[in-house]
Structure formats: C-alpha cells, structure tokens
PDB file of C-alpha atoms in Angstrom:
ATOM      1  CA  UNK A 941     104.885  23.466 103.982  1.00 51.00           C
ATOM      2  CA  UNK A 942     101.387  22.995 103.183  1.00 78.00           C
ATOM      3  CA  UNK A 943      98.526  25.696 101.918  1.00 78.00           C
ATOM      4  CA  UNK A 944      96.614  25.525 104.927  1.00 82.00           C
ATOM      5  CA  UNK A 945     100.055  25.703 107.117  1.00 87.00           C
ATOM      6  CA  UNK A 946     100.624  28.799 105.147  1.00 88.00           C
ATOM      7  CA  UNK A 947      97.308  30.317 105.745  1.00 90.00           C
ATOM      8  CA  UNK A 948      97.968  30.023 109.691  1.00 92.00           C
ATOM      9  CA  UNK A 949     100.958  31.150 109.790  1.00 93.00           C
ATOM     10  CA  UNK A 950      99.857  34.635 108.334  1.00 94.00           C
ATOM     11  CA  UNK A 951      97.060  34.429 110.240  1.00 94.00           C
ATOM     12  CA  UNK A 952      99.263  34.027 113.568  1.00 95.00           C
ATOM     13  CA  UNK A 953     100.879  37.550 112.633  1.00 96.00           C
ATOM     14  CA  UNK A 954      97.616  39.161 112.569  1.00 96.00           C
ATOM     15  CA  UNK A 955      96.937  38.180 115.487  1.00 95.00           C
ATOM     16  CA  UNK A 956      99.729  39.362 117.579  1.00 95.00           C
ATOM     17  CA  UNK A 957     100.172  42.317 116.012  1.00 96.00           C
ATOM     18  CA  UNK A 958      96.613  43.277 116.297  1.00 95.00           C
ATOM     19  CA  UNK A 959      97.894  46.395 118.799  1.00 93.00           C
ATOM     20  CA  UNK A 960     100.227  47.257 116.487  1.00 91.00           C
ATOM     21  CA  UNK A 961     101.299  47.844 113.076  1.00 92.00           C
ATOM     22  CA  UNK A 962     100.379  44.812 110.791  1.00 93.00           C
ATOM     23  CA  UNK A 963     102.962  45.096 107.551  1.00 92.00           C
ATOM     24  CA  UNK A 964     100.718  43.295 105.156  1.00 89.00           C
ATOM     25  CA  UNK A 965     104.117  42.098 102.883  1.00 89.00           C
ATOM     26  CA  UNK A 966     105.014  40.370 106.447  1.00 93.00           C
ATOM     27  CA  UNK A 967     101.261  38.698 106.007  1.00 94.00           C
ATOM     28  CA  UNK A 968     102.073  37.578 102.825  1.00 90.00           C
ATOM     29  CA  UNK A 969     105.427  36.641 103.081  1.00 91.00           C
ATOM     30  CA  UNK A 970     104.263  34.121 106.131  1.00 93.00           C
ATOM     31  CA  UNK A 971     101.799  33.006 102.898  1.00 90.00           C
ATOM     32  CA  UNK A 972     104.737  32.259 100.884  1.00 87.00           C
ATOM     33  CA  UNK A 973     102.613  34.222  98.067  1.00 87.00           C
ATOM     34  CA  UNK A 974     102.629  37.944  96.884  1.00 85.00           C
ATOM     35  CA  UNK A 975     100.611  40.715  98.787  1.00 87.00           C
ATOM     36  CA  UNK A 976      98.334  40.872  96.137  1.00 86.00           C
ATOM     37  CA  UNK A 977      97.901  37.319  95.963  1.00 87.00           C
ATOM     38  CA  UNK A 978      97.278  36.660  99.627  1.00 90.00           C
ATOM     39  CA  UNK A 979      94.395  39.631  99.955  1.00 90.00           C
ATOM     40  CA  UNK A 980      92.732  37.925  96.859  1.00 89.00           C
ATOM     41  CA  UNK A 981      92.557  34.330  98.134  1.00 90.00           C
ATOM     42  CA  UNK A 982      91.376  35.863 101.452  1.00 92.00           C
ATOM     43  CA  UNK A 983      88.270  37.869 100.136  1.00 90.00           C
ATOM     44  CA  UNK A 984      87.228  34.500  98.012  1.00 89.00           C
ATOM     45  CA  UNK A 985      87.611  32.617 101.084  1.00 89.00           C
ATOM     46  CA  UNK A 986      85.698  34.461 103.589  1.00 90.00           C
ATOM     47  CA  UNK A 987      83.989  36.643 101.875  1.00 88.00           C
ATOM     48  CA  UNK A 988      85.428  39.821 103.639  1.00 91.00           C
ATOM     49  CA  UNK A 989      88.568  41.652 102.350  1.00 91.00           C
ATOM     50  CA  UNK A 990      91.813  41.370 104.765  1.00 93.00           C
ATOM     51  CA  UNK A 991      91.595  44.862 105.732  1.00 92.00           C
ATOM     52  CA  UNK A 992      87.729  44.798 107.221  1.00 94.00           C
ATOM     53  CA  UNK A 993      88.895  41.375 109.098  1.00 95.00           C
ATOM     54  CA  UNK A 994      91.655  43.110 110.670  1.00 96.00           C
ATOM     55  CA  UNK A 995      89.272  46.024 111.381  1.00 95.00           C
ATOM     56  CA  UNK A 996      86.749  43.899 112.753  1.00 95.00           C
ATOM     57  CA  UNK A 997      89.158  42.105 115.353  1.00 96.00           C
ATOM     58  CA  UNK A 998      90.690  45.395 116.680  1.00 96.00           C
ATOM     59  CA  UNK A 999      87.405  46.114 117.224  1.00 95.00           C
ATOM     60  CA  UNK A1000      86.211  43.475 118.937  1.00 95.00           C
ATOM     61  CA  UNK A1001      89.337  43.224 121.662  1.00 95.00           C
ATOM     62  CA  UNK A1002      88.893  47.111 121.812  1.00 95.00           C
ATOM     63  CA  UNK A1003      85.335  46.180 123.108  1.00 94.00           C
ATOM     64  CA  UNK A1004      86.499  43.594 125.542  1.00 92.00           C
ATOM     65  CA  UNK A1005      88.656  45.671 127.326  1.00 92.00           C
ATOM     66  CA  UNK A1006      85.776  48.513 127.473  1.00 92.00           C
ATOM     67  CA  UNK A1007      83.504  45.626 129.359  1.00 88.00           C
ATOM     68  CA  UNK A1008      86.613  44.481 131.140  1.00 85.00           C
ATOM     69  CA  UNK A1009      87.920  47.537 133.236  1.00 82.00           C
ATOM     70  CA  UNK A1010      86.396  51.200 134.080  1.00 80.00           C
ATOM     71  CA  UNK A1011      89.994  52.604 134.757  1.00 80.00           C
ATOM     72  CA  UNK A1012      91.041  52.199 130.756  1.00 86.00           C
ATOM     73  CA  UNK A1013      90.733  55.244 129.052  1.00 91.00           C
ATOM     74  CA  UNK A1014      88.750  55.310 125.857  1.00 92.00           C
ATOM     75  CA  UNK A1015      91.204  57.399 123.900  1.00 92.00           C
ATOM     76  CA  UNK A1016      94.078  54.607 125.012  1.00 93.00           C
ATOM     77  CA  UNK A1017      92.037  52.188 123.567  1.00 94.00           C
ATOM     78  CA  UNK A1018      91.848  53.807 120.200  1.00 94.00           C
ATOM     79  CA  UNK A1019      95.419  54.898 120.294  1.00 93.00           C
ATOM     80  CA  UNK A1020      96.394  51.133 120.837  1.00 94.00           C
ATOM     81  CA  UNK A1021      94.304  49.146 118.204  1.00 94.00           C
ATOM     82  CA  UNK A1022      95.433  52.461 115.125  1.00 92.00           C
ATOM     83  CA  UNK A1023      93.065  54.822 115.490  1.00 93.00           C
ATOM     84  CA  UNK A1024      94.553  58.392 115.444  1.00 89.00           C
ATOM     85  CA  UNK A1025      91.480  60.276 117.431  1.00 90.00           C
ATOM     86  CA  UNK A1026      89.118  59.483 119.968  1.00 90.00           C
ATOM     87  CA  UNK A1027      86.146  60.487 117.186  1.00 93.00           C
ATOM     88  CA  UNK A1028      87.271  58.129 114.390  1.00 94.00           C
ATOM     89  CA  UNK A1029      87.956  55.482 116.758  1.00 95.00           C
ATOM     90  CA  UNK A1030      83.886  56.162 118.192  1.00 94.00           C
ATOM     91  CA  UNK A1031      82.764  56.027 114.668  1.00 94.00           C
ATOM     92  CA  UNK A1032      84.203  52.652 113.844  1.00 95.00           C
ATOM     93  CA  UNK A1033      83.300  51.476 116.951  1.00 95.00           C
ATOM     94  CA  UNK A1034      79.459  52.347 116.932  1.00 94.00           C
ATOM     95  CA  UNK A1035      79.387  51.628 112.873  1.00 94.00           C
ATOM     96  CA  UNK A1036      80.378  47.609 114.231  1.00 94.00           C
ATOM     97  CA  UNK A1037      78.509  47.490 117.662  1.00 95.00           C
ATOM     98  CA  UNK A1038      75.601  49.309 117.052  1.00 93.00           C
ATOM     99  CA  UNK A1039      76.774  51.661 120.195  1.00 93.00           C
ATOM    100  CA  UNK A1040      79.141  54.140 121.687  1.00 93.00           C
ATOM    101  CA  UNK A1041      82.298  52.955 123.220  1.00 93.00           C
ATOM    102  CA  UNK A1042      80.682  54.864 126.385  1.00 90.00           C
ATOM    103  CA  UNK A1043      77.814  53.048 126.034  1.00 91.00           C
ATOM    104  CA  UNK A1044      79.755  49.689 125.872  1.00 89.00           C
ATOM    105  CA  UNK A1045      81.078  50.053 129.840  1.00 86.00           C
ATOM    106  CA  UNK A1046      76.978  49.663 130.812  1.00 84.00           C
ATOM    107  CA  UNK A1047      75.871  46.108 131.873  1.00 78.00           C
ATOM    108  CA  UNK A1048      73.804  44.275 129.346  1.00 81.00           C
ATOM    109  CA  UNK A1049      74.809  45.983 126.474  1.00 86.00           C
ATOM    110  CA  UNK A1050      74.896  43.449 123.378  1.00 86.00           C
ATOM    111  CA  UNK A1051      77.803  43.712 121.521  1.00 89.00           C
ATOM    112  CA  UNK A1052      79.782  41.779 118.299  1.00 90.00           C
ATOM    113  CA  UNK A1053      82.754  39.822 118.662  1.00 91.00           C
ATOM    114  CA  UNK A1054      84.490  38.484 115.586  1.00 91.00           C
ATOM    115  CA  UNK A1055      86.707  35.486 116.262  1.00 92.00           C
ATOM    116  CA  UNK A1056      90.107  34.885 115.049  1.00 91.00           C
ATOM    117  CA  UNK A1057      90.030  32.930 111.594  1.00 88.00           C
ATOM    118  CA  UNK A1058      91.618  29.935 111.286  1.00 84.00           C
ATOM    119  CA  UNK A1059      92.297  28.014 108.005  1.00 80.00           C
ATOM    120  CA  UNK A1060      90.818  23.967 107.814  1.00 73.00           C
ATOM    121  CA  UNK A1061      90.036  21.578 105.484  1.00 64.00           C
ATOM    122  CA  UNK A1062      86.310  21.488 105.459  1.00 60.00           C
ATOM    123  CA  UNK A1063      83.722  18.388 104.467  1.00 54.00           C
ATOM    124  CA  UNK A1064      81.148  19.939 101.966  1.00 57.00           C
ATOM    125  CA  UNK A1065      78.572  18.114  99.827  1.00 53.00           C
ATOM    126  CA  UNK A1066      79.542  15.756  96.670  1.00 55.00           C
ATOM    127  CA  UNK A1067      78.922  18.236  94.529  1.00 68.00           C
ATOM    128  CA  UNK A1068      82.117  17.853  91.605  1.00 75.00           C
ATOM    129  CA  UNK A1069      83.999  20.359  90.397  1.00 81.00           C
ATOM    130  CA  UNK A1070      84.888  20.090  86.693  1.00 90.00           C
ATOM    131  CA  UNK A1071      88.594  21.181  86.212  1.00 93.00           C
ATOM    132  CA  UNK A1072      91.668  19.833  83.648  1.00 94.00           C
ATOM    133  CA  UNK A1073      95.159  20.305  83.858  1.00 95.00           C
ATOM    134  CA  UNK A1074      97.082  21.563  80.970  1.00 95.00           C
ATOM    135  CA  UNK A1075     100.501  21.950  80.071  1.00 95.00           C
ATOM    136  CA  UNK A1076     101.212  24.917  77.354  1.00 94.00           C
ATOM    137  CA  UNK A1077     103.934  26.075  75.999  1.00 95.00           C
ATOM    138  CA  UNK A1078     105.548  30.143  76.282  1.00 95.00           C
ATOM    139  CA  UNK A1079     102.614  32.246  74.320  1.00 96.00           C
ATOM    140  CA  UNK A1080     102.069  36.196  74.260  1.00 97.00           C
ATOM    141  CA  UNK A1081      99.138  38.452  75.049  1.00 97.00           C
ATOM    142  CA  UNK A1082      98.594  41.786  74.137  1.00 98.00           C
ATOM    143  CA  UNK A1083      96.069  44.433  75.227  1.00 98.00           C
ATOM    144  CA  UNK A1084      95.537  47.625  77.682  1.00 98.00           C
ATOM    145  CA  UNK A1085      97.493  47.402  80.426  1.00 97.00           C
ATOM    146  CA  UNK A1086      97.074  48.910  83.714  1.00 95.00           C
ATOM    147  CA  UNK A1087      98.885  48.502  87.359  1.00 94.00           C
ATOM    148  CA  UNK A1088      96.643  48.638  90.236  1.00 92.00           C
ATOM    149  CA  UNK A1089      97.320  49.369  94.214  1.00 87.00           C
ATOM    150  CA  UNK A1090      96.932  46.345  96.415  1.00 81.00           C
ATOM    151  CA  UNK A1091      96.120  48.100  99.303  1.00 67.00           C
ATOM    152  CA  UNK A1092      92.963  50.087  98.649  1.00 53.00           C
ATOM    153  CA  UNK A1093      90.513  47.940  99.680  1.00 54.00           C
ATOM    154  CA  UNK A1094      86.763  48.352  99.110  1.00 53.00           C
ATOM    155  CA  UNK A1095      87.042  51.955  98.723  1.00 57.00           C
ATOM    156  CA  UNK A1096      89.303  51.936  95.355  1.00 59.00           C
ATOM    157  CA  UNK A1097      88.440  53.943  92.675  1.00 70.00           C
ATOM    158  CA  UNK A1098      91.025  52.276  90.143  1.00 82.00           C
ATOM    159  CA  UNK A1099      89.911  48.625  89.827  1.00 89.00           C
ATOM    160  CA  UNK A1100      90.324  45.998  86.846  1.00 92.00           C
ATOM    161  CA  UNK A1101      86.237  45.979  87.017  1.00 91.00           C
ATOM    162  CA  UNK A1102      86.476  50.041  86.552  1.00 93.00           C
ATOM    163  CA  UNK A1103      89.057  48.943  83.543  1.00 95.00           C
ATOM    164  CA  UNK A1104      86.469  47.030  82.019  1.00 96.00           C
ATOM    165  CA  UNK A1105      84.089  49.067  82.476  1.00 95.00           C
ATOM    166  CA  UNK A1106      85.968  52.582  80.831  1.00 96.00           C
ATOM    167  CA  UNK A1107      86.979  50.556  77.664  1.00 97.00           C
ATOM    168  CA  UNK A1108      83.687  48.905  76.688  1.00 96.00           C
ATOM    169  CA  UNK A1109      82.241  52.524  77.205  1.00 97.00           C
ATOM    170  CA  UNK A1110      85.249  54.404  74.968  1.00 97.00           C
ATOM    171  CA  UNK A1111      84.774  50.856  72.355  1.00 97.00           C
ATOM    172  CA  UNK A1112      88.221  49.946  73.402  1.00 97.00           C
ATOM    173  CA  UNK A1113      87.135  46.188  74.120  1.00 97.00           C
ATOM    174  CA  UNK A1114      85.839  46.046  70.475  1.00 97.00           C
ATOM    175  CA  UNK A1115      88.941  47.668  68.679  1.00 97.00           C
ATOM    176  CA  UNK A1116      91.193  44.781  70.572  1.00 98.00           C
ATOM    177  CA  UNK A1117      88.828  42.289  69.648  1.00 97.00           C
ATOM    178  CA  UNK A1118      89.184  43.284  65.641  1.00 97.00           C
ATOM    179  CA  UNK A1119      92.766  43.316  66.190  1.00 97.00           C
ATOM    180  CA  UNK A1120      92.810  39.843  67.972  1.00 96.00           C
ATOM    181  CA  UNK A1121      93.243  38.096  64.757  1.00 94.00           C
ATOM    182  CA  UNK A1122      92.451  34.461  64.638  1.00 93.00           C
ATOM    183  CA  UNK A1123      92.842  32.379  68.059  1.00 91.00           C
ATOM    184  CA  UNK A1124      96.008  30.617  68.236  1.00 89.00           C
ATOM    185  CA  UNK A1125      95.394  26.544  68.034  1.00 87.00           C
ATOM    186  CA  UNK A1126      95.664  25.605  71.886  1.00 87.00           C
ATOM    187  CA  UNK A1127      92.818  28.063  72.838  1.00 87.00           C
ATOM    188  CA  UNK A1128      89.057  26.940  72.156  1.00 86.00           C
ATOM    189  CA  UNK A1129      87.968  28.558  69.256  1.00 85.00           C
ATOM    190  CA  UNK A1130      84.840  29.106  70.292  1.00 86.00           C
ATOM    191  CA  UNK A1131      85.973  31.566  72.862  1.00 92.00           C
ATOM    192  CA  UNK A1132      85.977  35.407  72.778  1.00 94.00           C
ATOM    193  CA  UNK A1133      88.517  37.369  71.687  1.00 96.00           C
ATOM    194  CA  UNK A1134      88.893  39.584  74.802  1.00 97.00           C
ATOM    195  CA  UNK A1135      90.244  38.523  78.196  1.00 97.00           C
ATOM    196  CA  UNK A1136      91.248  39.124  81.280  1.00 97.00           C
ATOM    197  CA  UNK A1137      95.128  38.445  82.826  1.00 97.00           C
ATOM    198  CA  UNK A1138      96.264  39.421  86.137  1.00 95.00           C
ATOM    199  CA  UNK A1139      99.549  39.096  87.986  1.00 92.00           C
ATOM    200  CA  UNK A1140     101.447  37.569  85.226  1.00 93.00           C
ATOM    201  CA  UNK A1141     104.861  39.756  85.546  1.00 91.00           C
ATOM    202  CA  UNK A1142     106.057  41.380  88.621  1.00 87.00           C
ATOM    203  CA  UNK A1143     105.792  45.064  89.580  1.00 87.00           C
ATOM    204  CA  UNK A1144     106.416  46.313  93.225  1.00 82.00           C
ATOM    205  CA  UNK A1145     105.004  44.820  96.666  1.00 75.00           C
ATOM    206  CA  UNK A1146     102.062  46.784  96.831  1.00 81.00           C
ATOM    207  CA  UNK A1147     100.853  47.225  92.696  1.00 88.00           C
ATOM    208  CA  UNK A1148      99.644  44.105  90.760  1.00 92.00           C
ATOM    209  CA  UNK A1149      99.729  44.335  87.039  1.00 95.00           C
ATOM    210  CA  UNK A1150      96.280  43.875  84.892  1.00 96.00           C
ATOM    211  CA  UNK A1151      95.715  43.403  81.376  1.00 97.00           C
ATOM    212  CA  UNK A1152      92.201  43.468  79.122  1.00 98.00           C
ATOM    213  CA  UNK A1153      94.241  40.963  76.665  1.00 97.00           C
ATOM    214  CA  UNK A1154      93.948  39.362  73.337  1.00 97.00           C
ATOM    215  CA  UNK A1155      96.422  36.167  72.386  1.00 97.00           C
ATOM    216  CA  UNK A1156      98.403  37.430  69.812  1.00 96.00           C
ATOM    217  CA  UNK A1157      98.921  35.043  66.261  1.00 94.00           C
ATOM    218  CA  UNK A1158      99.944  35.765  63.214  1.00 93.00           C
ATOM    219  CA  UNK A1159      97.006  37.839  62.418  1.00 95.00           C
ATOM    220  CA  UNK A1160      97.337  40.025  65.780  1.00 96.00           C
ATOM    221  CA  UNK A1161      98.127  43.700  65.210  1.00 97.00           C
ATOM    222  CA  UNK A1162      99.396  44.849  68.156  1.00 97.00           C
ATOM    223  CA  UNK A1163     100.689  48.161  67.436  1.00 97.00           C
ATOM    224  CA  UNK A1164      99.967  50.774  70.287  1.00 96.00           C
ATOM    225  CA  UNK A1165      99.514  47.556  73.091  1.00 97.00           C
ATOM    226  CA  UNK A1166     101.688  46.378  75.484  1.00 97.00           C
ATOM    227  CA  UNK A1167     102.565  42.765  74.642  1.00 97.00           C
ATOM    228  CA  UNK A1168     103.899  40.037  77.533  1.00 96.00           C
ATOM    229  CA  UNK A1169     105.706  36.545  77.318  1.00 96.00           C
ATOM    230  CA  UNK A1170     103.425  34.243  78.880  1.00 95.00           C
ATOM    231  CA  UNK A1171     106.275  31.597  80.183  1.00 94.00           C
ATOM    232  CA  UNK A1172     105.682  27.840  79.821  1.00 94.00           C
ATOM    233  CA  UNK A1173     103.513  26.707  82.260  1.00 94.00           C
ATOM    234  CA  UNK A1174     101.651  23.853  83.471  1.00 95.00           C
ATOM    235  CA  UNK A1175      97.240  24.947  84.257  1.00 96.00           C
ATOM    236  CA  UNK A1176      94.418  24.553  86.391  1.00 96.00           C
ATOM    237  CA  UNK A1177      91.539  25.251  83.949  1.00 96.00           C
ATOM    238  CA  UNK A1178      87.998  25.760  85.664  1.00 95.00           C
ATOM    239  CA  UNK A1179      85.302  26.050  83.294  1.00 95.00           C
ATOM    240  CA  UNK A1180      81.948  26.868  84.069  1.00 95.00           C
ATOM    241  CA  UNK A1181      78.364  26.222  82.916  1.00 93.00           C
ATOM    242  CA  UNK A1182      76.192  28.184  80.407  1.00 94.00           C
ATOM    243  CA  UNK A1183      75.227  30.868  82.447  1.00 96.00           C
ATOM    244  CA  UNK A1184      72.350  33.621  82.079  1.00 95.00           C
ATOM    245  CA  UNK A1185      74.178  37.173  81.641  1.00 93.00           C
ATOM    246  CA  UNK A1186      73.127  38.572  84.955  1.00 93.00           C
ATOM    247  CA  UNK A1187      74.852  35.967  86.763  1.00 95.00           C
ATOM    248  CA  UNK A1188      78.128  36.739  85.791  1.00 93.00           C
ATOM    249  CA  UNK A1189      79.829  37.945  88.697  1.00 91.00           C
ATOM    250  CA  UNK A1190      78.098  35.681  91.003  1.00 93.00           C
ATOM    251  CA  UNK A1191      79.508  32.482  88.843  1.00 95.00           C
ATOM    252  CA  UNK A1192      82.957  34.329  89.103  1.00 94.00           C
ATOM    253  CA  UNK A1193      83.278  34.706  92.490  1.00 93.00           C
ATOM    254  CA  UNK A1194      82.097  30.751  92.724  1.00 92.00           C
ATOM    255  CA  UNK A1195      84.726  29.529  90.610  1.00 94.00           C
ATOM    256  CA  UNK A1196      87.298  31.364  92.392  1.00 93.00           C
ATOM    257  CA  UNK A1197      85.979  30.462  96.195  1.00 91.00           C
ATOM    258  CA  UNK A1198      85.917  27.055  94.941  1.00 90.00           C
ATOM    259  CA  UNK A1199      89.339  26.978  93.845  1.00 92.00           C
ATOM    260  CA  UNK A1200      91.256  28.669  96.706  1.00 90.00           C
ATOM    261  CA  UNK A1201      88.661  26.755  98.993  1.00 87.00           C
ATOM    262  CA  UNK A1202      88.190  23.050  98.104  1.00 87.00           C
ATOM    263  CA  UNK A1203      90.950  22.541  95.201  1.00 90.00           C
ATOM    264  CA  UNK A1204      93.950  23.803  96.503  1.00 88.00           C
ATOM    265  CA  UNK A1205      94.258  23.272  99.671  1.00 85.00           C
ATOM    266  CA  UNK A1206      93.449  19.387  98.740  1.00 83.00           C
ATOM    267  CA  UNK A1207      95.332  19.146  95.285  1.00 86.00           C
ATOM    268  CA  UNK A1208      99.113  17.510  94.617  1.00 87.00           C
ATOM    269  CA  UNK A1209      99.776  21.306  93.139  1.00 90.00           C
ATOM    270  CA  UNK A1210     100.173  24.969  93.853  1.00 88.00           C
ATOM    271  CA  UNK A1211      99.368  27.810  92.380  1.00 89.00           C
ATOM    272  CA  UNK A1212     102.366  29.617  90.876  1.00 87.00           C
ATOM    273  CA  UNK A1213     102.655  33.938  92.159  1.00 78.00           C
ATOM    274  CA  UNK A1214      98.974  33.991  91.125  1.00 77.00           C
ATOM    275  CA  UNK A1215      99.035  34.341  87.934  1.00 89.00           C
ATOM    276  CA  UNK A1216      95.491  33.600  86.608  1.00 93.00           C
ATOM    277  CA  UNK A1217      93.458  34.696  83.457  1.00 96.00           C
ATOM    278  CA  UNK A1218      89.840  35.055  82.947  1.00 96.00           C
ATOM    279  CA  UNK A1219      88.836  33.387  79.818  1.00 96.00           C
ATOM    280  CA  UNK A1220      85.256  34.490  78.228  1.00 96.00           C
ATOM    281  CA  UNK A1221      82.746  33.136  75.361  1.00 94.00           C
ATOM    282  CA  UNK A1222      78.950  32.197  75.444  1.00 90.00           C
ATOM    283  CA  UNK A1223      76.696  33.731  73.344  1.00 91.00           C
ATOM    284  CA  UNK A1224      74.169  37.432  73.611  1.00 88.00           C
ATOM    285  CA  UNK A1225      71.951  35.118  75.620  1.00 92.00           C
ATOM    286  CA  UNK A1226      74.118  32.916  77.847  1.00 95.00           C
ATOM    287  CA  UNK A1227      77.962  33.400  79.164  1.00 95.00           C
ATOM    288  CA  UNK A1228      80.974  31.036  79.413  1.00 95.00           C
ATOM    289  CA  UNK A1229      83.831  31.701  81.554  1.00 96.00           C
ATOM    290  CA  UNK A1230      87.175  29.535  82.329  1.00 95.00           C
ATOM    291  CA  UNK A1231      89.552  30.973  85.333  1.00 96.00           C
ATOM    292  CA  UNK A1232      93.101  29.335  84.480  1.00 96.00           C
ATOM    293  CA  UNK A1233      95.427  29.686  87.063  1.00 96.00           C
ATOM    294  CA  UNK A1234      99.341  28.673  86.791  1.00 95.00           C
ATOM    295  CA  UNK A1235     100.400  26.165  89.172  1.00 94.00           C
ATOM    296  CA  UNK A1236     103.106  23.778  89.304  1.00 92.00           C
ATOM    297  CA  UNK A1237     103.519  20.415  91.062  1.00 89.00           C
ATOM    298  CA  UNK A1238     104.510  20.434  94.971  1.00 82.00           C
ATOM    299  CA  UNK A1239     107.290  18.260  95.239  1.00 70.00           C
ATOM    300  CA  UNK A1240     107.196  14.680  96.946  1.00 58.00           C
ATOM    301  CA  UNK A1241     107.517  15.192 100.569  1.00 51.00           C
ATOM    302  CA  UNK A1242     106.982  18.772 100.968  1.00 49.00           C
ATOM    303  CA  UNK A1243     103.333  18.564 101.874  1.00 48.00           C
ATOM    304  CA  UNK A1244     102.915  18.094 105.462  1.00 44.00           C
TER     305      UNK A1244
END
C-alpha cells in the first residue's frame, strides 16, 4: 500500500467519525505510521495541525445543518460534533464564521466551509531538490532527553522548541557541545556539535521521545546524559543552502514540507517510524541545516 493510499485511508476515518469520537491512534494506524508521526507529516503538509482540521470540519457540517433546517436545536448540534455546552460550542463557532450559530439560520449570511482533504500527487515547478541516500552503520547519541505529549496541539507548553530554548538560556547547549568530543568520521566535520533527534526509540502511543544530542566518539564524555543505539539504517539526507540566521525556521519547515510533500510520496522508499534528526552548522553569519530521516526500501510490488 502506497503513501498517498495511506494518507486516504486515515483521512476516510475522519471523516465518518466527524459526529463522533475520532481515536487519533485509529488515524494513525490507517497511516501505517505512529501518532506522532502522522500529526507531524500532516501540519508540514497543509500547514494546519490535525486537531484544527478536524475542528474546522465539525464546524463547517455543524453550519450546514444550521442553514439546512429551523427544527434542529442548536445545543444538539454542539452535543453531536464534541462540544460539551451550548457556550463553547457558540464560541468556536463565531471564532470560525465570523457569527453566532443564531445568526447562521438568517438568509444571506456568509459563512466558511472547509472541505474534506484529500491526499494527491501534485505537478509543481522544476525546481530540484538536492537530497543523497546513505547507508550507516549502528552509532550512539547522547544528550538531554525529554518525552513530549503528542496530543497537545498548538497550545503546548512542553515543546522540543521550548527544549531548545531552556538549555541555550541555562548554557546547557554549550556544556554538551564541550563534551561532544571530536565528530565521529561519517558525519561532516564541518558541522556543529549539537543536534536535534526525534522519535528514534519507542515510548507510548501518545509521547514521542526528543533528544538535544551530540554523537558520541571516543572523546565524548557522557556522564550525566542519556545515551541511545542509533540502529543501522539506510538515509534520506536533505541539506539546505547557506541561509541568513533569521530564516531558520522558515528553511525548516521547507525542507520538511518538501519531503513529506514531493519526495515521499514519489520515491522507491519509506520513511522508517519517523525517526529523523536535525543536523546544524553554518557560521555566526549564515546557517546550515540537514533533516535526515530513516527510511528503508518499499519492496517490489508493494507500491500500488
């Protein structure tokens, strides 16, 4: 079964459970990928986070059958698409449509509708997207560790950005990055000593593991850090351009779109429980960044 096949399918559950409860391991699971991983590829992708996509939907069928019939109460409306009062249900409701669901019953009222999502294979421009493929060998990382909720959303307080953000203000990122040691000889040594690695062991359905991680040698000291076995694995490497500091996170988020977007739902390979690392150099005046993600090969046959 293909990527995009994949992406239906849990799209499919959405939508019929849209009046009910939508398990969001069941989403995944239809995605053949972990919770985690499925919310991630979806927020690259569309640019909204699974949770305001569902929102918005509910939303819009709740406003359909407002238009569609005066006999439909509004508080079995709210009750039907999760919302627990008839006030939180109002405030959603006007925060989307711009009015009351009241309001919403009157003739000519303008309101949104969000369509369902469905996953294609679309034609963009020529421009090429610089990636290798790499085979390495079992290697270890060490650093701070932290396990994050998956189901948070936008309003998290505990993110891997908040991570980042804590040790480089407690010098945390520089003590790891004097006990680095030297770079091991399959990394670029021109890189940083500081990283980022996400997913790369299991924890529970609705946690994913993070780590602010150095690659440990034989000059590491990693007393007082978790370390992890990196398995053998083969890589998609994406490397960017130079890029001016203050464009960090929008060359991020590029490299990632582009990858869930345009490379793997194309490519001979798929990406393996979305294991990934965030790879930094550059210099003060310009960054570097390479996403690698773990994939393996799909096997002859199995791609529709």
């Amino acid at each position: 079964m293909d990527w995009l096949t994949r992406m239906n399918r849990a799209m499919d559950y959405i939508e019929m459970n849209l009046s009910g409860e939508i398990e969001l391991a069941e989403v995944a699971r239809r995605a053949c990928c972990s919770s985690h991983h499925f919310q991630r590829m979806f927020s690259f992708i569309t640019d909204v986070t699974l949770a305001e996509y569902i929102r918005r939907r509910r939303l819009t069928l709740a406003a359909l059958e407002l238009q569609n019939s005066d006999a439909v109460k509004v508080i079995d409306v709210a009750l039907k698409y999760g919302y627990e009062s008839p006030v939180s249900f109002a405030r959603a409701f006007q925060l989307l449509h711009g009015v009351t669901p009241a309001m919403a019953r009157q003739g000519g009222i303008a309101l949104k509708a969000y369509p369902r999502l469905s996953f294609l294979i679309s034609v963009k421009g020529a421009e090429a997207m610089n990636y290798r493929i790499e085979a390495k060998e079992a290697f270890q990382i060490f650093g701070i560790e932290r396990v994050f909720q998956t189901d948070e959303g936008e309003e998290a307080t505990d993110t891997p950005a908040r991570l980042w953000q804590e040790c480089h203000a407690n010098g945390e990122v520089k003590r790891l990055a004097a006990n680095a040691g030297d770079l091991p000889s399959f990394v670029n040594q021109d890189l940083d000593k500081v990283h980022g690695a996400c997913s790369y062991r299991k924890t529970d359905d609705h946690t994913f593991p993070y780590m602010l991680c150095a690659f440990k040698s034989k000059t590491s000291k990693t007393d007082g850090y978790t370390t992890v076995t990196i398995p053998a694995h083969t890589w998609a490497i994406f490397p960017s351009e130079k890029f001016p500091w203050d464009q960090f996170g929008a060359t991020i988020e590029t490299l990632y779109r582009r990858f869930f977007s345009e490379w793997l739902p194309t490519a001979e390979y798929e990406q393996v429980e979305g294991t990934d690392f965030e790879i930094y150099g550059g210099s003060s005046e310009f960054g570097y960044v390479e996403l690698w993600f773990a994939v393996r090969k799909i096997a002859a046959g199995l791609r529709l």
